[in-house]
Amino acid sequence: MSKSVEFLFDFGSPASYLAYTQLPRLCEEAGAELVYVPMLLGGVFQATGNASPATVPAKARHSYVDLQRFADRYGVPLAFAANFPINTLTLMRGAIGLQWREPQRFMDYVRAIFQAMWVEARDLSDPQMLGRTLAEAGFEPQAMLALVGDQEVKDALKANTESAVKRGVYGAPTMFVGEQMFFGQDRLDFVREALV
């Protein structure tokens, strides 16, 4: 396919989850390839001076309402864990590690983590809950622990994050169609138009 959408995401972003529920169909209808690009949102925030809406009380209240409106529009569940937001470093290292080392299992992992975080509202900062989630999805928790501790995997996530910042990314999700950048799951109509 000559057309593609790069989907820069972090599991800790509810807007990334919402975009994830819509982008496969959008790309299929447009005849475009969907390219998943794991990055660390915390690293992006640190580099750009941005912050999660959850850290700004007035913005957080509205964001939760707005995100639920989109979930309702898309017909998908959306649930927040009590300890939102969490540090997603381990989760994102797992994503990029599988993408590099076991690409055939990458989407199984993506589905399992998004499902656990945003449908079941599991606390994936809890090692026991994360281990249970991985095991239920057919992953060996100890093997995943070794993978996320691999220096090449750590470096790959750091490189993805730094590359995203250099391209102008300041939050998640961010989509690229060629050089055109679209921030937020509420910009999917523009992504669709860019693929025409």
PDB file of C-alpha atoms in Angstrom:
ATOM      1  CA  MET A   1       0.000   0.000   0.000  1.00  0.00           C
ATOM      2  CA  SER A   2       1.305   3.445  -0.852  1.00  0.00           C
ATOM      3  CA  LYS A   3      -0.813   5.180   1.792  1.00  0.00           C
ATOM      4  CA  SER A   4      -0.181   4.769   5.490  1.00  0.00           C
ATOM      5  CA  VAL A   5      -1.127   6.209   8.862  1.00  0.00           C
ATOM      6  CA  GLU A   6       1.529   6.274  11.569  1.00  0.00           C
ATOM      7  CA  PHE A   7      -0.178   5.919  14.940  1.00  0.00           C
ATOM      8  CA  LEU A   8       2.032   7.212  17.760  1.00  0.00           C
ATOM      9  CA  PHE A   9       0.486   6.009  20.995  1.00  0.00           C
ATOM     10  CA  ASP A  10       0.895   5.282  24.679  1.00  0.00           C
ATOM     11  CA  PHE A  11      -1.352   2.811  26.507  1.00  0.00           C
ATOM     12  CA  GLY A  12      -1.844   5.288  29.344  1.00  0.00           C
ATOM     13  CA  SER A  13      -3.718   7.701  27.089  1.00  0.00           C
ATOM     14  CA  PRO A  14      -7.483   7.143  26.957  1.00  0.00           C
ATOM     15  CA  ALA A  15      -7.553   9.102  23.700  1.00  0.00           C
ATOM     16  CA  SER A  16      -4.993   6.640  22.277  1.00  0.00           C
ATOM     17  CA  TYR A  17      -7.343   3.804  23.231  1.00  0.00           C
ATOM     18  CA  LEU A  18     -10.271   5.517  21.518  1.00  0.00           C
ATOM     19  CA  ALA A  19      -8.213   6.112  18.369  1.00  0.00           C
ATOM     20  CA  TYR A  20      -7.104   2.466  18.458  1.00  0.00           C
ATOM     21  CA  THR A  21     -10.744   1.364  18.345  1.00  0.00           C
ATOM     22  CA  GLN A  22     -11.369   3.359  15.152  1.00  0.00           C
ATOM     23  CA  LEU A  23      -8.148   3.472  13.130  1.00  0.00           C
ATOM     24  CA  PRO A  24      -8.108  -0.119  11.809  1.00  0.00           C
ATOM     25  CA  ARG A  25     -11.486   0.298  10.109  1.00  0.00           C
ATOM     26  CA  LEU A  26     -10.651   3.811   8.921  1.00  0.00           C
ATOM     27  CA  CYS A  27      -7.427   2.566   7.313  1.00  0.00           C
ATOM     28  CA  GLU A  28      -9.095  -0.480   5.819  1.00  0.00           C
ATOM     29  CA  GLU A  29     -11.770   1.682   4.199  1.00  0.00           C
ATOM     30  CA  ALA A  30      -9.105   4.053   2.847  1.00  0.00           C
ATOM     31  CA  GLY A  31      -6.856   1.242   1.612  1.00  0.00           C
ATOM     32  CA  ALA A  32      -4.077   2.457   3.899  1.00  0.00           C
ATOM     33  CA  GLU A  33      -1.605   0.632   6.109  1.00  0.00           C
ATOM     34  CA  LEU A  34      -1.820   1.330   9.848  1.00  0.00           C
ATOM     35  CA  VAL A  35       1.662   1.596  11.390  1.00  0.00           C
ATOM     36  CA  TYR A  36       1.834   1.375  15.194  1.00  0.00           C
ATOM     37  CA  VAL A  37       4.585   3.494  16.766  1.00  0.00           C
ATOM     38  CA  PRO A  38       4.958   2.994  20.543  1.00  0.00           C
ATOM     39  CA  MET A  39       6.334   6.013  22.396  1.00  0.00           C
ATOM     40  CA  LEU A  40       6.544   7.085  26.024  1.00  0.00           C
ATOM     41  CA  LEU A  41       4.047   9.860  26.670  1.00  0.00           C
ATOM     42  CA  GLY A  42       5.768  10.829  29.912  1.00  0.00           C
ATOM     43  CA  GLY A  43       8.958  11.403  27.959  1.00  0.00           C
ATOM     44  CA  VAL A  44       7.098  13.498  25.402  1.00  0.00           C
ATOM     45  CA  PHE A  45       5.559  15.596  28.173  1.00  0.00           C
ATOM     46  CA  GLN A  46       8.937  16.093  29.810  1.00  0.00           C
ATOM     47  CA  ALA A  47      10.561  17.161  26.544  1.00  0.00           C
ATOM     48  CA  THR A  48       7.790  19.527  25.472  1.00  0.00           C
ATOM     49  CA  GLY A  49       6.565  20.991  28.762  1.00  0.00           C
ATOM     50  CA  ASN A  50       3.105  19.530  28.162  1.00  0.00           C
ATOM     51  CA  ALA A  51       1.136  17.698  30.865  1.00  0.00           C
ATOM     52  CA  SER A  52      -1.723  15.258  31.157  1.00  0.00           C
ATOM     53  CA  PRO A  53      -5.172  16.889  31.352  1.00  0.00           C
ATOM     54  CA  ALA A  54      -5.641  14.694  34.440  1.00  0.00           C
ATOM     55  CA  THR A  55      -3.205  16.956  36.306  1.00  0.00           C
ATOM     56  CA  VAL A  56      -5.336  20.082  35.721  1.00  0.00           C
ATOM     57  CA  PRO A  57      -8.552  19.681  37.786  1.00  0.00           C
ATOM     58  CA  ALA A  58     -10.870  21.834  35.656  1.00  0.00           C
ATOM     59  CA  LYS A  59      -9.555  20.332  32.439  1.00  0.00           C
ATOM     60  CA  ALA A  60      -9.692  16.810  33.869  1.00  0.00           C
ATOM     61  CA  ARG A  61     -13.391  17.098  34.717  1.00  0.00           C
ATOM     62  CA  HIS A  62     -14.259  18.187  31.188  1.00  0.00           C
ATOM     63  CA  SER A  63     -11.868  15.709  29.555  1.00  0.00           C
ATOM     64  CA  TYR A  64     -13.540  12.736  31.234  1.00  0.00           C
ATOM     65  CA  VAL A  65     -16.949  13.906  29.986  1.00  0.00           C
ATOM     66  CA  ASP A  66     -15.652  14.573  26.494  1.00  0.00           C
ATOM     67  CA  LEU A  67     -13.865  11.224  26.240  1.00  0.00           C
ATOM     68  CA  GLN A  68     -17.043   9.446  27.330  1.00  0.00           C
ATOM     69  CA  ARG A  69     -18.976  11.283  24.622  1.00  0.00           C
ATOM     70  CA  PHE A  70     -16.582   9.906  22.016  1.00  0.00           C
ATOM     71  CA  ALA A  71     -16.747   6.401  23.494  1.00  0.00           C
ATOM     72  CA  ASP A  72     -20.540   6.581  23.255  1.00  0.00           C
ATOM     73  CA  ARG A  73     -20.343   7.857  19.668  1.00  0.00           C
ATOM     74  CA  TYR A  74     -17.973   5.034  18.718  1.00  0.00           C
ATOM     75  CA  GLY A  75     -20.015   2.435  20.604  1.00  0.00           C
ATOM     76  CA  VAL A  76     -17.052   1.267  22.687  1.00  0.00           C
ATOM     77  CA  PRO A  77     -16.601   0.850  26.447  1.00  0.00           C
ATOM     78  CA  LEU A  78     -14.417   3.251  28.412  1.00  0.00           C
ATOM     79  CA  ALA A  79     -13.543   2.816  32.086  1.00  0.00           C
ATOM     80  CA  PHE A  80     -10.891   4.571  34.169  1.00  0.00           C
ATOM     81  CA  ALA A  81      -8.863   2.742  36.806  1.00  0.00           C
ATOM     82  CA  ALA A  82      -8.942   4.372  40.229  1.00  0.00           C
ATOM     83  CA  ASN A  83      -5.222   5.162  40.063  1.00  0.00           C
ATOM     84  CA  PHE A  84      -5.230   6.836  36.622  1.00  0.00           C
ATOM     85  CA  PRO A  85      -2.807   8.061  35.342  1.00  0.00           C
ATOM     86  CA  ILE A  86      -0.039   5.480  35.737  1.00  0.00           C
ATOM     87  CA  ASN A  87       3.583   5.256  34.647  1.00  0.00           C
ATOM     88  CA  THR A  88       3.502   3.229  31.422  1.00  0.00           C
ATOM     89  CA  LEU A  89       7.256   2.726  30.956  1.00  0.00           C
ATOM     90  CA  THR A  90       7.090  -1.062  31.410  1.00  0.00           C
ATOM     91  CA  LEU A  91       3.999  -1.390  29.203  1.00  0.00           C
ATOM     92  CA  MET A  92       5.508   0.632  26.369  1.00  0.00           C
ATOM     93  CA  ARG A  93       8.826  -1.231  26.559  1.00  0.00           C
ATOM     94  CA  GLY A  94       6.792  -4.418  26.243  1.00  0.00           C
ATOM     95  CA  ALA A  95       5.110  -3.053  23.125  1.00  0.00           C
ATOM     96  CA  ILE A  96       8.270  -2.023  21.337  1.00  0.00           C
ATOM     97  CA  GLY A  97      10.095  -5.156  22.465  1.00  0.00           C
ATOM     98  CA  LEU A  98       7.461  -7.407  20.934  1.00  0.00           C
ATOM     99  CA  GLN A  99       7.243  -5.254  17.830  1.00  0.00           C
ATOM    100  CA  TRP A 100      10.972  -5.815  17.304  1.00  0.00           C
ATOM    101  CA  ARG A 101      11.437  -9.367  18.568  1.00  0.00           C
ATOM    102  CA  GLU A 102       8.068 -11.096  18.043  1.00  0.00           C
ATOM    103  CA  PRO A 103       6.077  -8.979  15.600  1.00  0.00           C
ATOM    104  CA  GLN A 104       3.512 -11.738  15.121  1.00  0.00           C
ATOM    105  CA  ARG A 105       2.516 -11.325  18.802  1.00  0.00           C
ATOM    106  CA  PHE A 106       2.546  -7.527  18.874  1.00  0.00           C
ATOM    107  CA  MET A 107      -1.155  -7.015  18.178  1.00  0.00           C
ATOM    108  CA  ASP A 108      -2.139  -9.655  20.750  1.00  0.00           C
ATOM    109  CA  TYR A 109      -0.255  -7.594  23.317  1.00  0.00           C
ATOM    110  CA  VAL A 110      -1.741  -4.283  22.153  1.00  0.00           C
ATOM    111  CA  ARG A 111      -5.275  -5.697  22.357  1.00  0.00           C
ATOM    112  CA  ALA A 112      -4.677  -7.223  25.788  1.00  0.00           C
ATOM    113  CA  ILE A 113      -3.224  -4.073  27.327  1.00  0.00           C
ATOM    114  CA  PHE A 114      -5.804  -1.659  25.891  1.00  0.00           C
ATOM    115  CA  GLN A 115      -8.600  -4.057  26.974  1.00  0.00           C
ATOM    116  CA  ALA A 116      -7.218  -4.396  30.495  1.00  0.00           C
ATOM    117  CA  MET A 117      -6.666  -0.669  30.961  1.00  0.00           C
ATOM    118  CA  TRP A 118      -9.681   0.910  29.303  1.00  0.00           C
ATOM    119  CA  VAL A 119     -12.406  -1.748  29.306  1.00  0.00           C
ATOM    120  CA  GLU A 120     -11.661  -3.600  32.542  1.00  0.00           C
ATOM    121  CA  ALA A 121     -10.038  -0.637  34.366  1.00  0.00           C
ATOM    122  CA  ARG A 122      -7.242  -2.848  35.706  1.00  0.00           C
ATOM    123  CA  ASP A 123      -4.374  -1.330  37.650  1.00  0.00           C
ATOM    124  CA  LEU A 124      -1.478  -2.359  35.421  1.00  0.00           C
ATOM    125  CA  SER A 125       1.003  -0.545  37.652  1.00  0.00           C
ATOM    126  CA  ASP A 126       0.486  -3.483  40.030  1.00  0.00           C
ATOM    127  CA  PRO A 127       3.033  -6.165  39.015  1.00  0.00           C
ATOM    128  CA  GLN A 128       0.673  -8.985  40.049  1.00  0.00           C
ATOM    129  CA  MET A 129      -2.197  -7.583  37.987  1.00  0.00           C
ATOM    130  CA  LEU A 130       0.096  -7.023  35.023  1.00  0.00           C
ATOM    131  CA  GLY A 131       1.421 -10.590  35.319  1.00  0.00           C
ATOM    132  CA  ARG A 132      -2.120 -11.957  35.446  1.00  0.00           C
ATOM    133  CA  THR A 133      -3.128  -9.866  32.426  1.00  0.00           C
ATOM    134  CA  LEU A 134      -0.126 -11.057  30.424  1.00  0.00           C
ATOM    135  CA  ALA A 135      -0.713 -14.698  31.359  1.00  0.00           C
ATOM    136  CA  GLU A 136      -4.372 -14.496  30.384  1.00  0.00           C
ATOM    137  CA  ALA A 137      -3.293 -13.160  26.982  1.00  0.00           C
ATOM    138  CA  GLY A 138      -0.897 -16.071  26.477  1.00  0.00           C
ATOM    139  CA  PHE A 139       2.333 -14.310  27.425  1.00  0.00           C
ATOM    140  CA  GLU A 140       4.910 -15.656  29.872  1.00  0.00           C
ATOM    141  CA  PRO A 141       5.254 -12.903  32.503  1.00  0.00           C
ATOM    142  CA  GLN A 142       8.902 -13.738  33.317  1.00  0.00           C
ATOM    143  CA  ALA A 143       9.841 -13.672  29.629  1.00  0.00           C
ATOM    144  CA  MET A 144       8.144 -10.282  29.279  1.00  0.00           C
ATOM    145  CA  LEU A 145      10.029  -9.021  32.344  1.00  0.00           C
ATOM    146  CA  ALA A 146      13.289 -10.022  30.690  1.00  0.00           C
ATOM    147  CA  LEU A 147      12.226  -8.366  27.434  1.00  0.00           C
ATOM    148  CA  VAL A 148      11.412  -5.001  29.040  1.00  0.00           C
ATOM    149  CA  GLY A 149      14.756  -5.080  30.857  1.00  0.00           C
ATOM    150  CA  ASP A 150      16.736  -5.543  27.635  1.00  0.00           C
ATOM    151  CA  GLN A 151      18.921  -2.497  26.940  1.00  0.00           C
ATOM    152  CA  GLU A 152      18.188  -2.557  23.201  1.00  0.00           C
ATOM    153  CA  VAL A 153      14.468  -2.447  23.951  1.00  0.00           C
ATOM    154  CA  LYS A 154      14.955   0.459  26.358  1.00  0.00           C
ATOM    155  CA  ASP A 155      17.009   2.299  23.738  1.00  0.00           C
ATOM    156  CA  ALA A 156      14.420   1.644  21.021  1.00  0.00           C
ATOM    157  CA  LEU A 157      11.604   3.181  23.075  1.00  0.00           C
ATOM    158  CA  LYS A 158      13.784   6.172  23.918  1.00  0.00           C
ATOM    159  CA  ALA A 159      14.645   6.603  20.224  1.00  0.00           C
ATOM    160  CA  ASN A 160      10.966   6.417  19.198  1.00  0.00           C
ATOM    161  CA  THR A 161      10.085   9.024  21.806  1.00  0.00           C
ATOM    162  CA  GLU A 162      12.901  11.376  20.834  1.00  0.00           C
ATOM    163  CA  SER A 163      12.011  11.003  17.154  1.00  0.00           C
ATOM    164  CA  ALA A 164       8.384  11.834  17.922  1.00  0.00           C
ATOM    165  CA  VAL A 165       9.380  15.020  19.741  1.00  0.00           C
ATOM    166  CA  LYS A 166      11.630  16.053  16.843  1.00  0.00           C
ATOM    167  CA  ARG A 167       8.654  15.656  14.504  1.00  0.00           C
ATOM    168  CA  GLY A 168       6.578  18.033  16.634  1.00  0.00           C
ATOM    169  CA  VAL A 169       4.642  15.528  18.739  1.00  0.00           C
ATOM    170  CA  TYR A 170       3.464  16.872  22.101  1.00  0.00           C
ATOM    171  CA  GLY A 171       0.823  14.327  23.144  1.00  0.00           C
ATOM    172  CA  ALA A 172      -0.949  11.082  22.340  1.00  0.00           C
ATOM    173  CA  PRO A 173      -2.342   9.917  20.133  1.00  0.00           C
ATOM    174  CA  THR A 174      -0.616  11.599  17.230  1.00  0.00           C
ATOM    175  CA  MET A 175      -1.143  10.412  13.680  1.00  0.00           C
ATOM    176  CA  PHE A 176       0.971  11.173  10.640  1.00  0.00           C
ATOM    177  CA  VAL A 177      -0.147  10.872   7.041  1.00  0.00           C
ATOM    178  CA  GLY A 178       3.066  11.628   5.209  1.00  0.00           C
ATOM    179  CA  GLU A 179       4.307  14.843   6.808  1.00  0.00           C
ATOM    180  CA  GLN A 180       0.838  15.945   7.959  1.00  0.00           C
ATOM    181  CA  MET A 181       0.431  15.645  11.729  1.00  0.00           C
ATOM    182  CA  PHE A 182      -2.895  15.166  13.496  1.00  0.00           C
ATOM    183  CA  PHE A 183      -3.140  15.262  17.287  1.00  0.00           C
ATOM    184  CA  GLY A 184      -5.950  13.607  19.210  1.00  0.00           C
ATOM    185  CA  GLN A 185      -8.535  10.953  18.515  1.00  0.00           C
ATOM    186  CA  ASP A 186     -10.997  13.760  17.760  1.00  0.00           C
ATOM    187  CA  ARG A 187      -9.038  14.511  14.555  1.00  0.00           C
ATOM    188  CA  LEU A 188      -9.765  11.214  12.826  1.00  0.00           C
ATOM    189  CA  ASP A 189     -11.993  12.901  10.241  1.00  0.00           C
ATOM    190  CA  PHE A 190      -8.969  14.924   9.126  1.00  0.00           C
ATOM    191  CA  VAL A 191      -6.876  11.748   8.980  1.00  0.00           C
ATOM    192  CA  ARG A 192      -9.532  10.169   6.769  1.00  0.00           C
ATOM    193  CA  GLU A 193      -9.585  13.208   4.470  1.00  0.00           C
ATOM    194  CA  ALA A 194      -5.780  13.186   4.195  1.00  0.00           C
ATOM    195  CA  LEU A 195      -5.948   9.626   2.836  1.00  0.00           C
ATOM    196  CA  VAL A 196      -8.268  10.499  -0.045  1.00  0.00           C
TER     197      VAL A 196
END
